[in-house]
Each structure stands twice: as C-alpha cells, then as structure tokens.
XYZ file of C-alpha atoms in Angstrom:
304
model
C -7.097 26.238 -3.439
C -5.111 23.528 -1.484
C -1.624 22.750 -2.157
C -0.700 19.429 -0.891
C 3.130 18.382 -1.192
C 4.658 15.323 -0.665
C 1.548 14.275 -2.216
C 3.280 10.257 -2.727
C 2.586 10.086 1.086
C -1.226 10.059 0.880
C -2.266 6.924 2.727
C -5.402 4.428 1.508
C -7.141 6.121 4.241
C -7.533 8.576 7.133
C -8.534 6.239 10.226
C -6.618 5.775 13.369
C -7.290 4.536 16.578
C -9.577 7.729 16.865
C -11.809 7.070 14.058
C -15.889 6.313 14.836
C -16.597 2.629 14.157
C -18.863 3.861 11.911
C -16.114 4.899 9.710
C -13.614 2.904 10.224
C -16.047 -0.237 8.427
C -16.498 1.704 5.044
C -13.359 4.554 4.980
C -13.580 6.785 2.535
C -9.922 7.197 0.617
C -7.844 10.052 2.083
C -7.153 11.254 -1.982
C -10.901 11.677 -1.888
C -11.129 14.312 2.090
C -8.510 16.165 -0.317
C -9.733 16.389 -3.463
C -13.118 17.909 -2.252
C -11.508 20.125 0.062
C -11.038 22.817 -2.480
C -12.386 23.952 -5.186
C -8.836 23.656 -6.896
C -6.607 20.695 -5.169
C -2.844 20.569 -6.584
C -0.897 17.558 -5.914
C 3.109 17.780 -5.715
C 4.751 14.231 -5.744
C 7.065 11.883 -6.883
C 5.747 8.688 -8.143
C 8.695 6.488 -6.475
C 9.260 8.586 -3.082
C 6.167 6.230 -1.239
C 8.140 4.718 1.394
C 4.987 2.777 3.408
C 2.784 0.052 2.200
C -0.136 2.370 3.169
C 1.353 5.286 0.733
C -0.704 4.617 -1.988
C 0.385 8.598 -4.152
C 0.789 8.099 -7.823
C -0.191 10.525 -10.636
C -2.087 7.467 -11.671
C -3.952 6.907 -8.820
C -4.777 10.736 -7.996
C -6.207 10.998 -11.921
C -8.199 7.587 -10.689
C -9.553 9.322 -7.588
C -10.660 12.744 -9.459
C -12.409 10.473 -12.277
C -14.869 8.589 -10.069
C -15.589 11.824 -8.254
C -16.287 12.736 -11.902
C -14.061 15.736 -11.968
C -11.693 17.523 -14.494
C -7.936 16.942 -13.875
C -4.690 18.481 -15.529
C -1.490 16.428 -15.608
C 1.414 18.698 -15.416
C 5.173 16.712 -15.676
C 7.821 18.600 -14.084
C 10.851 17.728 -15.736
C 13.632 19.477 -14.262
C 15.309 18.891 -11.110
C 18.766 20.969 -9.349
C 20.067 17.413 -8.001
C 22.467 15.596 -10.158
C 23.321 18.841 -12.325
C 20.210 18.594 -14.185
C 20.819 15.216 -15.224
C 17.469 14.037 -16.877
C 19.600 10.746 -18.246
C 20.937 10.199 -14.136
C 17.286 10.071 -13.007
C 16.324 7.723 -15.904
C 19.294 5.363 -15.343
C 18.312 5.098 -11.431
C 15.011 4.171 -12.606
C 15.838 1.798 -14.925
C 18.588 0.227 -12.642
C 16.289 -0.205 -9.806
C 13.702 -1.457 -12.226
C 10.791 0.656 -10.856
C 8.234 0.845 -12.868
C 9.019 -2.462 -14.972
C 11.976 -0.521 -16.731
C 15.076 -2.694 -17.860
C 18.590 -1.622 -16.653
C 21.416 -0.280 -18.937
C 24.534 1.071 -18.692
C 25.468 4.608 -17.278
C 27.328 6.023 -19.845
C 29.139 9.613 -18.397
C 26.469 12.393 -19.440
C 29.049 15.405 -18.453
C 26.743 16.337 -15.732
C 26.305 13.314 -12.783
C 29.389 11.632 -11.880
C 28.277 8.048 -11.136
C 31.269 5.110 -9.127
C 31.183 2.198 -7.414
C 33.192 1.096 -4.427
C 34.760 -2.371 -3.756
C 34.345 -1.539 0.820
C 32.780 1.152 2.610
C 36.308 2.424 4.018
C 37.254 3.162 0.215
C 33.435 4.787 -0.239
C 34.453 6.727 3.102
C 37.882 7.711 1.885
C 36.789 9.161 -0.957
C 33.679 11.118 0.694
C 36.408 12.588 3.333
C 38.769 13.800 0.162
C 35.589 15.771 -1.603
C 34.988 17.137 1.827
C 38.416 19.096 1.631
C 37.545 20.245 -1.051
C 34.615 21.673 0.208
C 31.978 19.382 -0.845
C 28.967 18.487 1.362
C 28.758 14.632 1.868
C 26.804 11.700 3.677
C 26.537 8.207 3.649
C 23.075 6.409 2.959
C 22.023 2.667 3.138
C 19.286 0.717 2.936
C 17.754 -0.308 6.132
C 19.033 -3.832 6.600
C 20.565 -3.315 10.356
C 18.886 -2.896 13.748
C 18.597 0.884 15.387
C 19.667 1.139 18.498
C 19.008 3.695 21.059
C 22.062 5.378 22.549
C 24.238 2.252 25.295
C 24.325 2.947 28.466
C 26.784 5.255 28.371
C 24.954 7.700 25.802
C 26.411 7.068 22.648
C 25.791 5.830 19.744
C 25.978 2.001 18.554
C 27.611 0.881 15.805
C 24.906 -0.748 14.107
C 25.928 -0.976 10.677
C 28.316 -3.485 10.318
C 30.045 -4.985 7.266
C 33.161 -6.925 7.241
C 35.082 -5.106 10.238
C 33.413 -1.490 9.180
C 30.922 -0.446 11.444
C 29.227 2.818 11.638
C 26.394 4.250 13.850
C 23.149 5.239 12.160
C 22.584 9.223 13.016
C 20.523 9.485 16.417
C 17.740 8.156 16.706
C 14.140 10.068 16.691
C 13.460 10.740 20.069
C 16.966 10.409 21.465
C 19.679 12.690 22.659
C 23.513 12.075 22.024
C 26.268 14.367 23.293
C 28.125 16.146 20.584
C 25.888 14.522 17.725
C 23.074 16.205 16.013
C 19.310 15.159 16.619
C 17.876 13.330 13.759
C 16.257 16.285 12.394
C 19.596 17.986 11.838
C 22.219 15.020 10.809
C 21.840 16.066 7.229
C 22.575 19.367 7.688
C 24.823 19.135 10.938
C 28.432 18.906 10.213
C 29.141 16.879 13.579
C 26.578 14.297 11.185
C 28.943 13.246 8.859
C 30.331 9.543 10.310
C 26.760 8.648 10.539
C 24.822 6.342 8.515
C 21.389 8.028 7.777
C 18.767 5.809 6.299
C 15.277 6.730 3.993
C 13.708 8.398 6.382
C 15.786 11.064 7.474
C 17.918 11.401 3.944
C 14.402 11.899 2.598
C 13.860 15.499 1.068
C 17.651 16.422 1.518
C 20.572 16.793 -0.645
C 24.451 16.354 -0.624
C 27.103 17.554 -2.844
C 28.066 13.599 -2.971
C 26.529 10.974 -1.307
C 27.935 7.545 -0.636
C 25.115 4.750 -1.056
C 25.405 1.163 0.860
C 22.901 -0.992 -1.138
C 22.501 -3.926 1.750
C 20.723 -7.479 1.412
C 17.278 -6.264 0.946
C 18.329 -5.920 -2.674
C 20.391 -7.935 -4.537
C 21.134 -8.804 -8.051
C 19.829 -11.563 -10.039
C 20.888 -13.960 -12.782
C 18.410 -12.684 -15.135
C 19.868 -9.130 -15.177
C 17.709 -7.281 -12.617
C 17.483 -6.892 -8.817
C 15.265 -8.729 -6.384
C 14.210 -7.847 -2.919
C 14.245 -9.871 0.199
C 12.071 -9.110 2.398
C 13.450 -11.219 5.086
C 17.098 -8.512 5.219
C 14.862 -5.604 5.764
C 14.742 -4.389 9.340
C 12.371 -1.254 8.417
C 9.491 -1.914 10.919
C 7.234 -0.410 8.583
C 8.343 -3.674 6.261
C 8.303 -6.626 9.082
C 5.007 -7.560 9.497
C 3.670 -10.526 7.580
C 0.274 -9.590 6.912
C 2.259 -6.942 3.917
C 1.520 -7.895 0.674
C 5.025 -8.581 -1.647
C 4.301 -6.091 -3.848
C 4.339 -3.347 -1.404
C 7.470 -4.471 -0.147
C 8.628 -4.615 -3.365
C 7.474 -1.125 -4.492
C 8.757 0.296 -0.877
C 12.363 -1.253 -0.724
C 12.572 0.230 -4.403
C 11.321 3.422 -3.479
C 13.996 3.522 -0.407
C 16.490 3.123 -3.116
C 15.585 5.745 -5.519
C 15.524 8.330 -2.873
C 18.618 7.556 -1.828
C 20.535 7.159 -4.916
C 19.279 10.780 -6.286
C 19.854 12.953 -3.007
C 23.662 13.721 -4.599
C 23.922 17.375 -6.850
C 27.392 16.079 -8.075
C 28.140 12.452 -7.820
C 27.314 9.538 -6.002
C 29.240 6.427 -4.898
C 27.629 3.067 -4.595
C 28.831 0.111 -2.267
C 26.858 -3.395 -2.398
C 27.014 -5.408 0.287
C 26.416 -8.394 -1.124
C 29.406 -9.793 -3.830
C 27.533 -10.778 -6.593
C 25.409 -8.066 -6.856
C 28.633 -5.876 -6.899
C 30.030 -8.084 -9.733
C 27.303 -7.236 -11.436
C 26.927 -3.276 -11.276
C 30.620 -3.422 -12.766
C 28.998 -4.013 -16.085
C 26.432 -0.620 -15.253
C 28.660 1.585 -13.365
C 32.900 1.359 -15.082
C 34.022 4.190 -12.994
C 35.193 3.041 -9.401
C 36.704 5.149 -7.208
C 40.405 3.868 -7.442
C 40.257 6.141 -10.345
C 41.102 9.354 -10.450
C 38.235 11.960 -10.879
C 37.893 14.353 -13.971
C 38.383 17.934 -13.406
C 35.581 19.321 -11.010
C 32.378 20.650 -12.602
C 30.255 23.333 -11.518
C 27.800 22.908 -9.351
C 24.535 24.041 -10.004
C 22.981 26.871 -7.775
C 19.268 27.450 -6.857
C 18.316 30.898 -7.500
C-alpha cells in the first residue's frame, strides 16, 4: 500500500531539469508513477488546496487516471473537519462565496458553531485579533499575495511589505532567510514572536488558528454581477506571473489561495478587503463586523 497525502499537489508530470530527453518528449502523468506503485494507492486531498498551475489533484482527475489504467477505484468523502467547530455550512459558504467550483454565493447566516465578521481597516482586524489573544486565543493574519517579498534590509529586519492606506506589516521571514528575534518561516505559525506578521498561502497552508484575520487584496475583487473576479495582473505569486499560464489556472489557483486561507480559523475568522467595492459588497454576505460586540465564547473543539 502507498499512502499519498496532500494528494491536490500531484503535478501533470514528474520531469525536471534531470529528466532523459527521452522522457521529457512523451511524460507519463505523475497520478499514473503513483497509482502503479502499489498494489493499493490511497489518495488524501482537498479538491481546492492546488495552489500551482502544474497541481493538477482532484478526486475527478485521480478516478480519470485509475480508469484508463483500467483499474477499480473507491470514492470515499470525508465529511468532517475540527476547523471551524465542525461547521459543514462554514465550509460550504466559503465555497460558494469564492465561487469555486461554479457555486453561487449566499449569505452566512450564524450556524452557532463558526463565527464569521468583516472589518472596515486592518488596524480594526488587528485590534480585535490582539483582544482574543488575551483571552487566550491563538491568532494570525493571512492575505492574499498581492505585495512584493522582500528579503530582510540591510540592517536584518524585516520590510514592511504589505501596505494599505498607512498600515503596513512585514510578511513572516522569508524561506531561506534569518531575522533576529523572528521565527523562520517554518515556525511563524506556531511561533508566538510570529504574530505581527503577515503569512501568505504557502506557509498558512496545513495550519490552524483559533481566529484568523483574512486581507482579501486586488487579485480578487467583487463584481457587478454578484460574484468575484480575479486579476491576474495584482498577483505577485511568482508561481502566477508568467504569461505563458493559462487564465483558468490562475483562476482556479488565486481561488484556491483563498479557500485555504479563509478555513485555517477553529473559531472565527475576520475578513478585510482591500479594495472598497468589493467590501461594500460582502456587507450583504457577512452582517457581523467587528464594531460589534461578540456573543458569549463557545467551546472550542479538541482533537482527541
């Protein structure tokens, strides 16, 4: 047996710079080196957690792959989760909000479980993240990746790259890079000297917060017709810049980005747009801001 996790990050195919020319002109898919690597492969994933235009792991695709390789397959959907108290109705409203999958937004109506509010700045978001903290509540704040990441200045720390009307915040450090008194990227989610930071996709990825604070930035934005649309041109996720990507995998991938980060929160999240309209707009989704005092706490859900 072989137990592949993450499974949404299988790529189209294996080759690199190391691959034989020989197989580099007729790949064979990287679902496939799996799939015949065991007698029983098991795929883990999330349908909307591919992040790279080369990610190509969907249930659909996988039950694609072990067709034409003419094999049996069982489709198993796992559908609890221990983020957002159990909140089934959370993960659906995300989904529908974002419009992944060709889903049509509604209103989050309070489901006892998530606590879902919007913020008119990022100081109030802040403010309010620093208040849960006292009372002993994990936080972060998340956002799209619509700034530039900068390596430490010359004098070793960290550059306030995300800026937004005055605000400015430093992403958490940057792979590779060492700051004085700040954690390494691996550890800003988990680090308490990480909270101040901005962490983006791919290091909020796989992690979870008692509340998280979400800055929704340019690459998404709110339409007339009642959905959002993506602009390619605010994204500054290299991953995203070239022009040789095909819309729909930026499309799929700046969604993606979004989903992750708007369900890493076990008890509430807060959501800041950075562009006005689109924040006139999740007023009719979201009624709770966070000028508004909060209900009395709920439990939080422990994994046993």
């Amino acid at each position: 047996m072989v137990i592949c996790d993450e499974a949404h990050r299988i790529r189209r195919h294996s080759i690199d710079r190391y691959t034989p020319r020989e197989e580099r002109e007729d790949p064979r898919p990287q679902a496939d080196e799996i799939i015949t690597a065991a007698r029983v492969p098991v795929f883990l994933l999330d349908d909307w957690q591919s992040l790279r235009p080369g990610e190509v792991g969907t249930a659909e695709y996988l039950v694609h792959r072990a067709q034409a390789l003419g094999l049996k397959h069982t489709l198993i959907d796992l559908g609890g989760m221990f983020r957002a108290q159990g909140s089934a109705y959370f993960r659906d409203w995300v989904v529908r909000l974002l419009g992944v999958g060709n889903h049509t937004p509604q209103p989050w109506v309070p489901d006892g479980r998530m606590q879902v509010q919007l913020a008119d700045t990022p100081q109030e978001m802040e403010d309010f993240l620093k208040e849960r903290a006292l009372e002993g509540a994990s936080t972060r704040i998340v956002a799209g990746f619509c700034w530039p990441w900068s390596k430490p200045d010359g004098n070793g720390e960290l550059v306030p790259d995300v800026t937004i009307d005055g605000w400015h915040r430093p992403w958490n450090v940057k792979p590779g890079s060492a700051v004085q008194g700040a954690p390494a990227a691996d550890f800003w989610a988990t680090d308490p000297r990480g909270v101040g930071q901005i962490g983006c996709v791919y290091t909020a990825q796989t992690f979870e917060f008692d509340w998280v604070g979400v800055i929704i930035g340019p690459d998404l934005v709110w339409q007339g017709d009642g959905g959002f649309r993506v602009d390619r041109s605010a994204t500054h996720d290299p991953e995203l810049r070239g022009k040789s990507i095909d819309q729909a995998d930026i499309e799929r991938c700046v969604r993606n980005a979004y989903h992750v980060l708007l369900t890493r929160g076990v008890m509430g999240v807060v959501i800041y747009a950075v562009d006005k309209d689109t924040r006139d707009a999740l007023r009719g989704h979201v009624v709770e801001t966070v000028k508004h005092p909060l209900p009395k706490p709920m439990r939080k859900i422990k994994k046993t």
